[in-house]
């Protein structure tokens, strides 16, 4: 117990300092995503606080940061707009429909955790993972370019002249501090020091630069100042619990739940790789779902894991749950007590931090392996990166997984082989090699010559595996063809599960399948315990 406490106390300083840095980086992100969704900045900030705190305490990945994200905000835009159109402008029905949708989204995510669907993230291939991080890095980079605009006559235009040069200079200084400080000492959090230094230069140098406060006011907000989140009883008054409401918010909730879980679980995998530890995907599903339910009831816009802030935290030394807790509580403290100070932080400092996140997030190794990986994997990597930028993460990942699965199926479909030989009694034997599944059925059927084969035929599956219903149908049809031609056919070395299914499908298979087989290869493959024992004996030779 003492060792357990000592290890965690040793990293407490890093967790606290890293959490403070993350809290600063969360402010403009949460505000920006709230504007994207068409809601008040406090709705985004409350979401970042509540989701960040709950997932930090109960989530399946210590050190991972969650909050309001752009991937979810872009889906919420039409939801809020359609909701507002259902009532008068001052009712803000869209906001309350958003809260109801976030609650339903959380319920769906918790169900995914209860049914342990988080494990399916293991089916995501590595090229899809690389495309995911590359695409998100590009999205983060593009989102920061909007910070290089200023408001002129109520319109956003690109900075020019001295304002642009000052902005670039402060961004470059932030990045230089973050790059150089770790080379001098690793005891100080480079992102936090960079933000403090650049903020000091801007404040004491009286520089005319965009700040967090001006950013909020330019977007139509009144500032960071707010109180504690309040339970939104108006949801029950303004959102009727009817089938029509479910039909309206249901599709949005499903899409948001899918995007949130995919982004969270893939970020979890990335943090696992960075920290060389293992998170719990099902626990993360439950925590994300519970956090979104609470957030919806207390006036937040919903959210999920944030790859940018998570990397800031990990790079800053944050490894435990304390870092996420500190980030969430610090964000609440900014809202309650330090809004005036935080509003003075230059946007340039936060842009510089995010640019360094982009550099750290992008999988630069993908350029080195272009000529070293299969063409299909390269195409999947590029496809996922592009779709992440053009559409959203869910579409990109689903498309990448589908293309990878189809490419895998096509490659395996070509591996079906049939070695033919004749026995002394005139029986023709087909020895099948390779997986038999829906993709290889055509090639499998082409191996046989029912018309010209002798009266006795054996099909040996010892080096093959009957994988799906399509394969079972192919075996069934083949047996029917031989029997229809008046020929005797026997099936050997079928797997136990395949035999069971064939017996259920037709009683005639009990006459066709050979059960009494004296072949050690078959028994080892059919019985995992025998296989393990046989392998141990083999290694002991």
Short mmCIF file of C-alpha atoms in Angstrom, two decimals:
data_model
loop_
_atom_site.label_atom_id
_atom_site.label_comp_id
_atom_site.label_asym_id
_atom_site.label_seq_id
_atom_site.Cartn_x
_atom_site.Cartn_y
_atom_site.Cartn_z
CA UNK A 1 0.00 0.00 0.00
CA UNK A 2 2.85 2.36 0.84
CA UNK A 3 4.50 1.65 -2.51
CA UNK A 4 1.16 2.25 -4.27
CA UNK A 5 0.79 5.69 -2.63
CA UNK A 6 4.44 6.60 -3.15
CA UNK A 7 4.30 5.93 -6.90
CA UNK A 8 1.25 8.10 -7.34
CA UNK A 9 2.50 10.88 -5.09
CA UNK A 10 5.76 10.99 -7.08
CA UNK A 11 3.83 11.98 -10.21
CA UNK A 12 1.37 14.29 -8.45
CA UNK A 13 3.35 17.43 -9.37
CA UNK A 14 3.40 16.48 -13.05
CA UNK A 15 -0.29 15.64 -12.96
CA UNK A 16 -1.20 18.98 -11.37
CA UNK A 17 0.96 21.14 -13.64
CA UNK A 18 -0.09 19.24 -16.74
CA UNK A 19 -3.74 19.50 -15.69
CA UNK A 20 -3.44 23.29 -15.40
CA UNK A 21 -1.95 23.48 -18.88
CA UNK A 22 -4.75 21.37 -20.30
CA UNK A 23 -7.35 23.58 -18.60
CA UNK A 24 -5.95 26.64 -20.38
CA UNK A 25 -6.01 24.81 -23.72
CA UNK A 26 -9.59 23.64 -23.10
CA UNK A 27 -11.01 27.17 -22.85
CA UNK A 28 -10.76 28.35 -26.49
CA UNK A 29 -11.54 24.88 -27.81
CA UNK A 30 -14.75 24.57 -25.77
CA UNK A 31 -15.79 28.11 -26.67
CA UNK A 32 -15.06 27.61 -30.37
CA UNK A 33 -16.99 24.33 -30.53
CA UNK A 34 -19.94 25.94 -28.73
CA UNK A 35 -20.02 28.62 -31.42
CA UNK A 36 -19.85 25.94 -34.11
CA UNK A 37 -22.85 24.16 -32.59
CA UNK A 38 -24.72 27.46 -32.32
CA UNK A 39 -25.00 27.61 -28.53
CA UNK A 40 -23.70 29.86 -25.72
CA UNK A 41 -19.96 29.49 -24.82
CA UNK A 42 -20.86 28.44 -21.27
CA UNK A 43 -22.67 25.39 -22.70
CA UNK A 44 -19.35 24.24 -24.16
CA UNK A 45 -17.37 25.12 -21.03
CA UNK A 46 -19.79 23.31 -18.73
CA UNK A 47 -19.57 20.25 -20.98
CA UNK A 48 -15.76 20.34 -20.85
CA UNK A 49 -15.86 20.57 -17.03
CA UNK A 50 -18.44 17.87 -16.36
CA UNK A 51 -17.31 15.34 -18.97
CA UNK A 52 -13.67 15.94 -18.11
CA UNK A 53 -14.27 15.39 -14.39
CA UNK A 54 -16.50 12.31 -14.66
CA UNK A 55 -14.32 10.49 -17.21
CA UNK A 56 -11.18 11.37 -15.25
CA UNK A 57 -12.62 9.72 -12.14
CA UNK A 58 -14.49 6.77 -13.65
CA UNK A 59 -13.02 6.36 -17.15
CA UNK A 60 -11.00 3.45 -18.43
CA UNK A 61 -7.88 5.44 -19.37
CA UNK A 62 -6.07 7.52 -16.73
CA UNK A 63 -4.43 10.56 -18.30
CA UNK A 64 -6.89 10.85 -21.17
CA UNK A 65 -8.75 14.18 -21.41
CA UNK A 66 -12.38 14.48 -22.49
CA UNK A 67 -14.52 17.50 -23.26
CA UNK A 68 -16.55 19.26 -25.95
CA UNK A 69 -15.18 18.34 -29.39
CA UNK A 70 -15.48 19.62 -32.93
CA UNK A 71 -16.36 16.18 -34.32
CA UNK A 72 -19.59 16.29 -32.29
CA UNK A 73 -20.22 20.02 -32.71
CA UNK A 74 -20.54 19.82 -36.50
CA UNK A 75 -23.34 17.24 -36.12
CA UNK A 76 -25.12 19.40 -33.53
CA UNK A 77 -25.42 22.39 -35.87
CA UNK A 78 -28.43 21.11 -37.82
CA UNK A 79 -29.98 19.62 -34.65
CA UNK A 80 -29.97 23.00 -32.89
CA UNK A 81 -31.17 24.81 -36.02
CA UNK A 82 -34.07 22.39 -36.58
CA UNK A 83 -34.99 22.55 -32.91
CA UNK A 84 -35.04 26.35 -32.92
CA UNK A 85 -37.31 26.33 -35.97
CA UNK A 86 -39.95 24.43 -33.96
CA UNK A 87 -40.65 27.41 -31.71
CA UNK A 88 -40.25 31.16 -31.41
CA UNK A 89 -36.69 32.61 -31.49
CA UNK A 90 -36.69 33.48 -27.78
CA UNK A 91 -37.66 29.93 -26.71
CA UNK A 92 -34.30 28.40 -27.68
CA UNK A 93 -35.95 25.05 -28.28
CA UNK A 94 -32.89 23.88 -30.19
CA UNK A 95 -30.79 24.11 -27.04
CA UNK A 96 -33.18 21.94 -25.04
CA UNK A 97 -33.50 19.41 -27.84
CA UNK A 98 -29.70 19.32 -27.81
CA UNK A 99 -29.71 18.52 -24.06
CA UNK A 100 -32.26 15.73 -24.62
CA UNK A 101 -30.19 14.32 -27.50
CA UNK A 102 -27.02 14.32 -25.38
CA UNK A 103 -28.88 12.40 -22.64
CA UNK A 104 -30.04 9.77 -25.17
CA UNK A 105 -26.53 9.69 -26.64
CA UNK A 106 -25.17 8.89 -23.18
CA UNK A 107 -27.69 6.09 -22.69
CA UNK A 108 -26.62 4.51 -25.99
CA UNK A 109 -22.96 4.76 -25.01
CA UNK A 110 -23.62 3.17 -21.61
CA UNK A 111 -25.43 0.31 -23.36
CA UNK A 112 -22.34 -0.18 -25.52
CA UNK A 113 -20.33 -0.51 -22.31
CA UNK A 114 -22.83 -2.87 -20.67
CA UNK A 115 -22.76 -5.17 -23.70
CA UNK A 116 -18.95 -4.88 -23.83
CA UNK A 117 -18.85 -3.49 -27.37
CA UNK A 118 -15.69 -1.53 -26.62
CA UNK A 119 -13.58 -4.59 -27.43
CA UNK A 120 -14.50 -4.23 -31.10
CA UNK A 121 -12.08 -1.32 -31.36
CA UNK A 122 -9.48 -4.08 -31.71
CA UNK A 123 -10.91 -4.73 -35.18
CA UNK A 124 -9.67 -1.34 -36.35
CA UNK A 125 -6.56 -1.96 -38.52
CA UNK A 126 -3.32 -0.04 -38.00
CA UNK A 127 -3.57 1.88 -41.33
CA UNK A 128 -6.98 3.16 -40.16
CA UNK A 129 -5.39 4.21 -36.86
CA UNK A 130 -2.62 6.08 -38.70
CA UNK A 131 -5.15 7.71 -41.01
CA UNK A 132 -7.20 8.72 -37.96
CA UNK A 133 -4.31 10.52 -36.24
CA UNK A 134 -3.15 12.14 -39.50
CA UNK A 135 -6.66 13.31 -40.33
CA UNK A 136 -7.24 14.70 -36.85
CA UNK A 137 -3.88 16.46 -36.93
CA UNK A 138 -4.92 18.16 -40.17
CA UNK A 139 -8.34 19.04 -38.72
CA UNK A 140 -6.72 20.57 -35.61
CA UNK A 141 -4.30 22.54 -37.82
CA UNK A 142 -7.08 23.86 -40.07
CA UNK A 143 -9.21 24.82 -37.05
CA UNK A 144 -6.37 26.98 -35.73
CA UNK A 145 -6.04 28.92 -39.00
CA UNK A 146 -9.31 30.66 -38.18
CA UNK A 147 -7.50 32.31 -35.26
CA UNK A 148 -5.48 34.30 -37.80
CA UNK A 149 -8.60 36.29 -38.66
CA UNK A 150 -9.77 39.54 -37.07
CA UNK A 151 -13.11 41.31 -37.01
CA UNK A 152 -13.35 44.37 -39.28
CA UNK A 153 -16.76 46.06 -39.70
CA UNK A 154 -18.48 43.00 -38.20
CA UNK A 155 -16.79 40.69 -40.70
CA UNK A 156 -14.00 38.18 -40.21
CA UNK A 157 -11.00 38.92 -42.44
CA UNK A 158 -7.44 37.62 -42.54
CA UNK A 159 -4.94 39.57 -40.46
CA UNK A 160 -2.56 41.86 -42.31
CA UNK A 161 0.41 44.04 -41.52
CA UNK A 162 1.71 44.39 -37.97
CA UNK A 163 -1.14 42.43 -36.35
CA UNK A 164 -0.28 39.43 -38.50
CA UNK A 165 3.45 39.71 -37.80
CA UNK A 166 2.87 39.98 -34.03
CA UNK A 167 0.54 36.97 -34.14
CA UNK A 168 3.08 34.88 -36.06
CA UNK A 169 5.88 36.03 -33.75
CA UNK A 170 4.02 35.05 -30.58
CA UNK A 171 2.97 31.70 -32.06
CA UNK A 172 6.57 31.01 -33.10
CA UNK A 173 7.86 32.01 -29.64
CA UNK A 174 5.38 29.64 -27.97
CA UNK A 175 6.47 26.79 -30.22
CA UNK A 176 10.16 27.61 -29.68
CA UNK A 177 9.77 27.51 -25.88
CA UNK A 178 7.90 24.20 -26.07
CA UNK A 179 10.60 22.77 -28.34
CA UNK A 180 13.63 24.09 -26.46
CA UNK A 181 12.65 23.93 -22.79
CA UNK A 182 12.64 20.11 -22.55
CA UNK A 183 16.22 20.11 -23.85
CA UNK A 184 17.24 22.26 -20.86
CA UNK A 185 15.06 20.66 -18.17
CA UNK A 186 12.21 18.18 -18.08
CA UNK A 187 11.02 19.30 -14.63
CA UNK A 188 8.93 22.19 -15.99
CA UNK A 189 5.78 21.75 -18.12
CA UNK A 190 6.80 23.36 -21.40
CA UNK A 191 3.26 24.20 -22.57
CA UNK A 192 2.33 25.99 -19.32
CA UNK A 193 5.62 27.91 -19.22
CA UNK A 194 5.19 28.95 -22.87
CA UNK A 195 1.65 30.23 -22.20
CA UNK A 196 2.79 32.19 -19.12
CA UNK A 197 5.80 33.75 -20.90
CA UNK A 198 3.86 34.79 -24.00
CA UNK A 199 0.97 36.09 -21.87
CA UNK A 200 3.43 38.16 -19.82
CA UNK A 201 4.97 39.65 -22.96
CA UNK A 202 1.55 40.53 -24.38
CA UNK A 203 0.19 42.02 -21.14
CA UNK A 204 3.25 43.94 -19.93
CA UNK A 205 4.22 44.92 -23.47
CA UNK A 206 0.71 46.28 -23.96
CA UNK A 207 0.45 44.49 -27.30
CA UNK A 208 -2.76 44.82 -29.31
CA UNK A 209 -3.44 41.11 -29.83
CA UNK A 210 -6.47 38.84 -29.83
CA UNK A 211 -7.13 37.30 -26.42
CA UNK A 212 -9.49 34.67 -25.06
CA UNK A 213 -11.83 37.46 -23.94
CA UNK A 214 -11.91 39.23 -27.31
CA UNK A 215 -12.40 35.86 -29.03
CA UNK A 216 -15.52 35.17 -26.94
CA UNK A 217 -16.93 38.67 -27.45
CA UNK A 218 -16.31 38.58 -31.20
CA UNK A 219 -18.30 35.34 -31.34
CA UNK A 220 -21.29 36.97 -29.64
CA UNK A 221 -20.58 35.81 -26.09
CA UNK A 222 -20.47 37.96 -22.98
CA UNK A 223 -17.40 36.45 -21.39
CA UNK A 224 -16.21 33.51 -19.36
CA UNK A 225 -17.92 34.54 -16.13
CA UNK A 226 -20.59 32.13 -14.99
CA UNK A 227 -21.88 30.14 -12.04
CA UNK A 228 -22.11 26.47 -11.25
CA UNK A 229 -24.01 24.29 -13.72
CA UNK A 230 -27.71 24.07 -12.86
CA UNK A 231 -30.15 21.21 -13.36
CA UNK A 232 -32.17 21.97 -16.50
CA UNK A 233 -35.74 21.36 -15.38
CA UNK A 234 -36.93 23.17 -18.52
CA UNK A 235 -36.03 20.07 -20.56
CA UNK A 236 -39.14 18.34 -19.21
CA UNK A 237 -41.33 21.36 -20.05
CA UNK A 238 -40.02 22.19 -23.51
CA UNK A 239 -39.17 18.75 -24.93
CA UNK A 240 -42.26 16.51 -25.04
CA UNK A 241 -41.60 12.84 -24.32
CA UNK A 242 -43.33 11.53 -27.44
CA UNK A 243 -42.60 9.17 -30.32
CA UNK A 244 -42.18 12.20 -32.60
CA UNK A 245 -39.42 13.54 -30.35
CA UNK A 246 -37.65 10.16 -30.35
CA UNK A 247 -37.83 10.05 -34.17
CA UNK A 248 -36.30 13.53 -34.32
CA UNK A 249 -33.47 13.19 -31.79
CA UNK A 250 -32.87 9.43 -32.17
CA UNK A 251 -30.77 9.52 -35.37
CA UNK A 252 -28.71 12.45 -34.05
CA UNK A 253 -28.14 10.65 -30.74
CA UNK A 254 -27.03 7.48 -32.53
CA UNK A 255 -24.59 9.35 -34.77
CA UNK A 256 -23.20 11.37 -31.86
CA UNK A 257 -22.82 8.23 -29.72
CA UNK A 258 -20.96 6.46 -32.53
CA UNK A 259 -18.63 9.39 -33.21
CA UNK A 260 -17.99 9.90 -29.50
CA UNK A 261 -17.16 6.26 -28.83
CA UNK A 262 -14.97 5.85 -31.93
CA UNK A 263 -12.98 8.99 -31.17
CA UNK A 264 -12.70 8.10 -27.47
CA UNK A 265 -11.63 4.49 -28.01
CA UNK A 266 -9.15 5.35 -30.74
CA UNK A 267 -7.68 8.10 -28.56
CA UNK A 268 -7.52 5.52 -25.75
CA UNK A 269 -5.50 3.22 -28.02
CA UNK A 270 -3.18 6.08 -28.95
CA UNK A 271 -2.58 6.99 -25.30
CA UNK A 272 -1.98 3.30 -24.58
CA UNK A 273 0.82 3.33 -27.16
CA UNK A 274 2.32 6.57 -25.84
CA UNK A 275 2.33 5.41 -22.22
CA UNK A 276 2.96 1.69 -22.91
CA UNK A 277 0.04 0.79 -20.64
CA UNK A 278 -3.41 -0.70 -21.22
CA UNK A 279 -6.76 1.05 -20.76
CA UNK A 280 -10.20 -0.48 -20.32
CA UNK A 281 -12.38 0.24 -23.36
CA UNK A 282 -15.68 -1.01 -21.90
CA UNK A 283 -15.20 1.02 -18.73
CA UNK A 284 -14.52 4.06 -20.92
CA UNK A 285 -17.81 3.48 -22.78
CA UNK A 286 -19.68 3.45 -19.48
CA UNK A 287 -17.90 6.57 -18.21
CA UNK A 288 -18.43 8.50 -21.45
CA UNK A 289 -22.10 7.55 -21.46
CA UNK A 290 -22.63 8.47 -17.82
CA UNK A 291 -20.80 11.77 -18.32
CA UNK A 292 -22.99 12.72 -21.27
CA UNK A 293 -26.18 11.87 -19.37
CA UNK A 294 -25.11 14.14 -16.48
CA UNK A 295 -23.95 16.84 -18.90
CA UNK A 296 -27.28 16.84 -20.73
CA UNK A 297 -29.25 17.26 -17.50
CA UNK A 298 -26.94 20.08 -16.29
CA UNK A 299 -26.75 22.18 -19.45
CA UNK A 300 -23.70 20.91 -21.36
CA UNK A 301 -23.39 20.18 -25.07
CA UNK A 302 -21.91 16.68 -24.69
CA UNK A 303 -18.47 15.49 -25.65
CA UNK A 304 -15.90 12.73 -25.83
CA UNK A 305 -12.14 12.19 -25.58
CA UNK A 306 -9.96 14.94 -27.09
CA UNK A 307 -6.83 13.78 -28.84
CA UNK A 308 -5.13 17.18 -28.78
CA UNK A 309 -5.59 17.85 -25.08
CA UNK A 310 -4.80 14.22 -24.23
CA UNK A 311 -1.45 14.50 -25.99
CA UNK A 312 -0.75 17.83 -24.25
CA UNK A 313 -1.42 16.06 -20.96
CA UNK A 314 0.74 13.01 -21.71
CA UNK A 315 3.61 15.10 -23.09
CA UNK A 316 3.39 17.30 -19.99
CA UNK A 317 3.86 14.31 -17.70
CA UNK A 318 0.21 13.72 -16.79
CA UNK A 319 -0.30 10.00 -16.31
CA UNK A 320 -2.86 9.55 -13.56
CA UNK A 321 -6.49 10.43 -12.97
CA UNK A 322 -5.36 13.44 -10.97
CA UNK A 323 -4.32 15.28 -14.16
CA UNK A 324 -7.82 15.06 -15.64
CA UNK A 325 -9.44 15.99 -12.33
CA UNK A 326 -7.18 19.05 -11.97
CA UNK A 327 -7.91 20.11 -15.56
CA UNK A 328 -11.67 19.91 -14.99
CA UNK A 329 -11.62 21.67 -11.60
CA UNK A 330 -9.24 24.35 -12.88
CA UNK A 331 -11.59 24.99 -15.80
CA UNK A 332 -14.48 25.43 -13.35
CA UNK A 333 -12.31 27.75 -11.23
CA UNK A 334 -11.58 29.85 -14.34
CA UNK A 335 -15.33 30.16 -14.95
CA UNK A 336 -16.12 31.04 -11.33
CA UNK A 337 -13.17 33.09 -10.09
CA UNK A 338 -10.46 33.74 -12.69
CA UNK A 339 -12.37 34.63 -15.82
CA UNK A 340 -10.75 38.07 -15.94
CA UNK A 341 -7.22 36.62 -15.91
CA UNK A 342 -7.91 33.86 -18.41
CA UNK A 343 -9.53 36.32 -20.81
CA UNK A 344 -6.16 38.13 -21.01
CA UNK A 345 -4.31 35.05 -22.34
CA UNK A 346 -3.33 35.71 -25.98
CA UNK A 347 -4.90 33.43 -28.54
CA UNK A 348 -1.44 33.22 -30.15
CA UNK A 349 -0.09 31.30 -27.16
CA UNK A 350 -2.85 28.70 -27.36
CA UNK A 351 -2.49 28.45 -31.15
CA UNK A 352 1.23 27.77 -30.68
CA UNK A 353 0.43 24.99 -28.20
CA UNK A 354 -2.05 23.42 -30.62
CA UNK A 355 0.43 23.63 -33.51
CA UNK A 356 2.91 21.66 -31.40
CA UNK A 357 0.11 19.17 -30.73
CA UNK A 358 -0.37 18.85 -34.49
CA UNK A 359 3.33 18.11 -34.95
CA UNK A 360 3.25 15.55 -32.15
CA UNK A 361 -0.01 13.96 -33.35
CA UNK A 362 0.76 13.51 -37.05
CA UNK A 363 2.22 10.08 -37.82
CA UNK A 364 5.29 11.26 -39.73
CA UNK A 365 6.39 7.65 -40.04
CA UNK A 366 3.59 7.19 -42.59
CA UNK A 367 5.83 8.95 -45.15
CA UNK A 368 8.70 6.55 -44.47
CA UNK A 369 6.60 3.43 -44.94
CA UNK A 370 4.90 4.46 -48.20
CA UNK A 371 7.02 2.03 -50.23
CA UNK A 372 7.12 -0.63 -47.49
CA UNK A 373 3.44 -1.46 -46.91
CA UNK A 374 0.86 -3.11 -49.20
CA UNK A 375 -0.86 -0.79 -51.66
CA UNK A 376 -4.28 -1.45 -50.09
CA UNK A 377 -3.01 -0.37 -46.65
CA UNK A 378 -1.58 2.83 -48.16
CA UNK A 379 -4.89 3.58 -49.88
CA UNK A 380 -6.77 2.98 -46.60
CA UNK A 381 -4.40 5.33 -44.74
CA UNK A 382 -4.94 8.10 -47.32
CA UNK A 383 -8.69 7.44 -47.50
CA UNK A 384 -9.21 7.69 -43.73
CA UNK A 385 -7.08 10.84 -43.50
CA UNK A 386 -9.05 12.51 -46.30
CA UNK A 387 -12.50 11.49 -45.05
CA UNK A 388 -11.67 12.67 -41.53
CA UNK A 389 -10.94 16.13 -42.93
CA UNK A 390 -13.82 16.24 -45.42
CA UNK A 391 -16.60 14.58 -43.38
CA UNK A 392 -16.12 13.31 -39.85
CA UNK A 393 -14.31 10.68 -37.86
CA UNK A 394 -17.13 8.12 -37.79
CA UNK A 395 -17.52 8.04 -41.59
CA UNK A 396 -13.74 7.88 -42.04
CA UNK A 397 -13.17 5.01 -39.61
CA UNK A 398 -16.16 2.97 -40.79
CA UNK A 399 -15.09 3.41 -44.43
CA UNK A 400 -11.51 2.46 -43.56
CA UNK A 401 -12.58 -0.68 -41.70
CA UNK A 402 -14.88 -1.73 -44.56
CA UNK A 403 -12.20 -1.23 -47.22
CA UNK A 404 -9.63 -3.08 -45.09
CA UNK A 405 -12.06 -5.96 -44.51
CA UNK A 406 -12.88 -6.20 -48.21
CA UNK A 407 -9.18 -6.15 -49.13
CA UNK A 408 -8.47 -8.87 -46.55
CA UNK A 409 -11.38 -10.98 -47.84
CA UNK A 410 -10.21 -10.60 -51.44
CA UNK A 411 -6.67 -11.65 -50.61
CA UNK A 412 -7.84 -14.68 -48.64
CA UNK A 413 -10.36 -15.61 -51.33
CA UNK A 414 -7.45 -16.19 -53.71
CA UNK A 415 -5.71 -18.61 -51.32
CA UNK A 416 -8.12 -21.54 -51.68
CA UNK A 417 -6.34 -24.53 -53.22
CA UNK A 418 -7.24 -28.13 -54.04
CA UNK A 419 -4.56 -30.82 -54.31
CA UNK A 420 -5.88 -33.80 -56.26
CA UNK A 421 -4.72 -37.42 -56.07
CA UNK A 422 -6.03 -40.90 -56.73
CA UNK A 423 -6.14 -43.74 -54.19
CA UNK A 424 -5.38 -47.32 -55.15
CA UNK A 425 -9.06 -48.26 -55.06
CA UNK A 426 -9.87 -45.58 -57.63
CA UNK A 427 -11.18 -42.97 -55.18
CA UNK A 428 -10.34 -39.39 -56.13
CA UNK A 429 -9.21 -37.24 -53.20
CA UNK A 430 -9.45 -33.45 -53.09
CA UNK A 431 -7.24 -31.97 -50.34
CA UNK A 432 -8.54 -28.44 -49.68
CA UNK A 433 -6.11 -25.74 -48.56
CA UNK A 434 -7.04 -22.26 -47.38
CA UNK A 435 -10.11 -20.65 -45.77
CA UNK A 436 -13.53 -21.44 -47.21
CA UNK A 437 -15.85 -18.45 -46.80
CA UNK A 438 -18.14 -16.27 -48.90
CA UNK A 439 -15.26 -14.78 -50.89
CA UNK A 440 -13.61 -18.08 -51.87
CA UNK A 441 -16.73 -20.10 -52.78
CA UNK A 442 -16.49 -19.44 -56.53
CA UNK A 443 -12.85 -20.56 -56.65
CA UNK A 444 -13.74 -23.56 -54.44
CA UNK A 445 -16.51 -24.75 -56.79
CA UNK A 446 -14.21 -24.42 -59.80
CA UNK A 447 -11.84 -27.04 -58.33
CA UNK A 448 -14.32 -29.90 -58.81
CA UNK A 449 -15.30 -31.82 -61.94
CA UNK A 450 -18.50 -33.60 -60.91
CA UNK A 451 -19.26 -34.91 -64.39
CA UNK A 452 -15.87 -36.54 -65.07
CA UNK A 453 -14.90 -37.58 -61.53
CA UNK A 454 -14.93 -41.31 -60.64
CA UNK A 455 -17.76 -42.92 -58.66
CA UNK A 456 -15.99 -42.42 -55.35
CA UNK A 457 -14.79 -38.98 -54.17
CA UNK A 458 -13.29 -37.77 -50.90
CA UNK A 459 -12.93 -34.13 -49.87
CA UNK A 460 -10.31 -33.57 -47.17
CA UNK A 461 -10.60 -30.32 -45.15
CA UNK A 462 -7.65 -30.87 -42.78
CA UNK A 463 -5.83 -27.78 -44.12
CA UNK A 464 -9.00 -25.71 -44.54
CA UNK A 465 -11.58 -24.06 -42.34
CA UNK A 466 -15.27 -23.72 -43.16
CA UNK A 467 -15.85 -20.21 -41.88
CA UNK A 468 -19.42 -19.04 -42.53
CA UNK A 469 -22.93 -19.91 -43.70
CA UNK A 470 -22.02 -19.31 -47.34
CA UNK A 471 -19.29 -21.93 -47.04
CA UNK A 472 -21.72 -24.40 -45.44
CA UNK A 473 -24.13 -23.86 -48.34
CA UNK A 474 -21.29 -24.45 -50.81
CA UNK A 475 -20.43 -27.79 -49.14
CA UNK A 476 -24.11 -28.76 -49.04
CA UNK A 477 -24.62 -27.95 -52.73
CA UNK A 478 -21.46 -29.80 -53.73
CA UNK A 479 -22.58 -32.96 -51.91
CA UNK A 480 -26.00 -32.66 -53.57
CA UNK A 481 -24.38 -32.42 -57.03
CA UNK A 482 -22.28 -35.55 -56.53
CA UNK A 483 -25.22 -37.49 -55.14
CA UNK A 484 -27.41 -36.22 -57.96
CA UNK A 485 -24.84 -37.64 -60.39
CA UNK A 486 -25.08 -41.00 -58.63
CA UNK A 487 -21.62 -40.81 -57.08
CA UNK A 488 -20.46 -41.57 -53.56
CA UNK A 489 -18.88 -38.63 -51.68
CA UNK A 490 -17.21 -38.52 -48.29
CA UNK A 491 -16.16 -35.46 -46.25
CA UNK A 492 -13.14 -35.77 -43.94
CA UNK A 493 -11.46 -33.61 -41.31
CA UNK A 494 -14.28 -31.09 -40.93
CA UNK A 495 -14.12 -28.93 -37.79
CA UNK A 496 -16.44 -29.86 -34.93
CA UNK A 497 -18.58 -26.73 -35.24
CA UNK A 498 -18.90 -27.23 -39.00
CA UNK A 499 -20.01 -30.86 -38.54
CA UNK A 500 -22.58 -29.80 -35.97
CA UNK A 501 -24.08 -27.23 -38.34
CA UNK A 502 -24.14 -29.67 -41.25
CA UNK A 503 -25.87 -32.31 -39.09
CA UNK A 504 -28.51 -29.75 -38.16
CA UNK A 505 -29.03 -28.72 -41.78
CA UNK A 506 -29.64 -32.25 -43.10
CA UNK A 507 -29.57 -35.78 -41.61
CA UNK A 508 -27.96 -37.17 -44.79
CA UNK A 509 -24.63 -35.65 -43.72
CA UNK A 510 -24.29 -38.35 -41.04
CA UNK A 511 -23.73 -40.78 -43.92
CA UNK A 512 -21.37 -38.44 -45.79
CA UNK A 513 -19.08 -37.14 -43.03
CA UNK A 514 -16.32 -39.51 -41.88
CA UNK A 515 -16.03 -39.42 -38.08
CA UNK A 516 -13.52 -42.20 -37.35
CA UNK A 517 -10.24 -40.60 -38.45
CA UNK A 518 -6.80 -41.66 -37.24
CA UNK A 519 -4.84 -38.49 -38.06
CA UNK A 520 -2.90 -36.58 -35.33
CA UNK A 521 -3.00 -33.34 -37.35
CA UNK A 522 -6.79 -33.31 -37.30
CA UNK A 523 -7.13 -34.11 -33.59
CA UNK A 524 -4.63 -31.44 -32.59
CA UNK A 525 -6.42 -28.81 -34.67
CA UNK A 526 -9.86 -29.84 -33.45
CA UNK A 527 -8.95 -29.96 -29.74
CA UNK A 528 -7.12 -26.84 -28.40
CA UNK A 529 -5.94 -28.70 -25.26
CA UNK A 530 -4.43 -31.49 -27.34
CA UNK A 531 -2.90 -28.90 -29.63
CA UNK A 532 -1.26 -27.11 -26.69
CA UNK A 533 -0.03 -30.40 -25.24
CA UNK A 534 1.29 -31.51 -28.62
CA UNK A 535 3.04 -28.19 -29.14
CA UNK A 536 4.70 -28.50 -25.73
CA UNK A 537 5.90 -32.01 -26.55
CA UNK A 538 7.22 -30.77 -29.87
CA UNK A 539 9.16 -27.91 -28.21
CA UNK A 540 10.54 -30.39 -25.68
CA UNK A 541 12.14 -32.55 -28.36
#
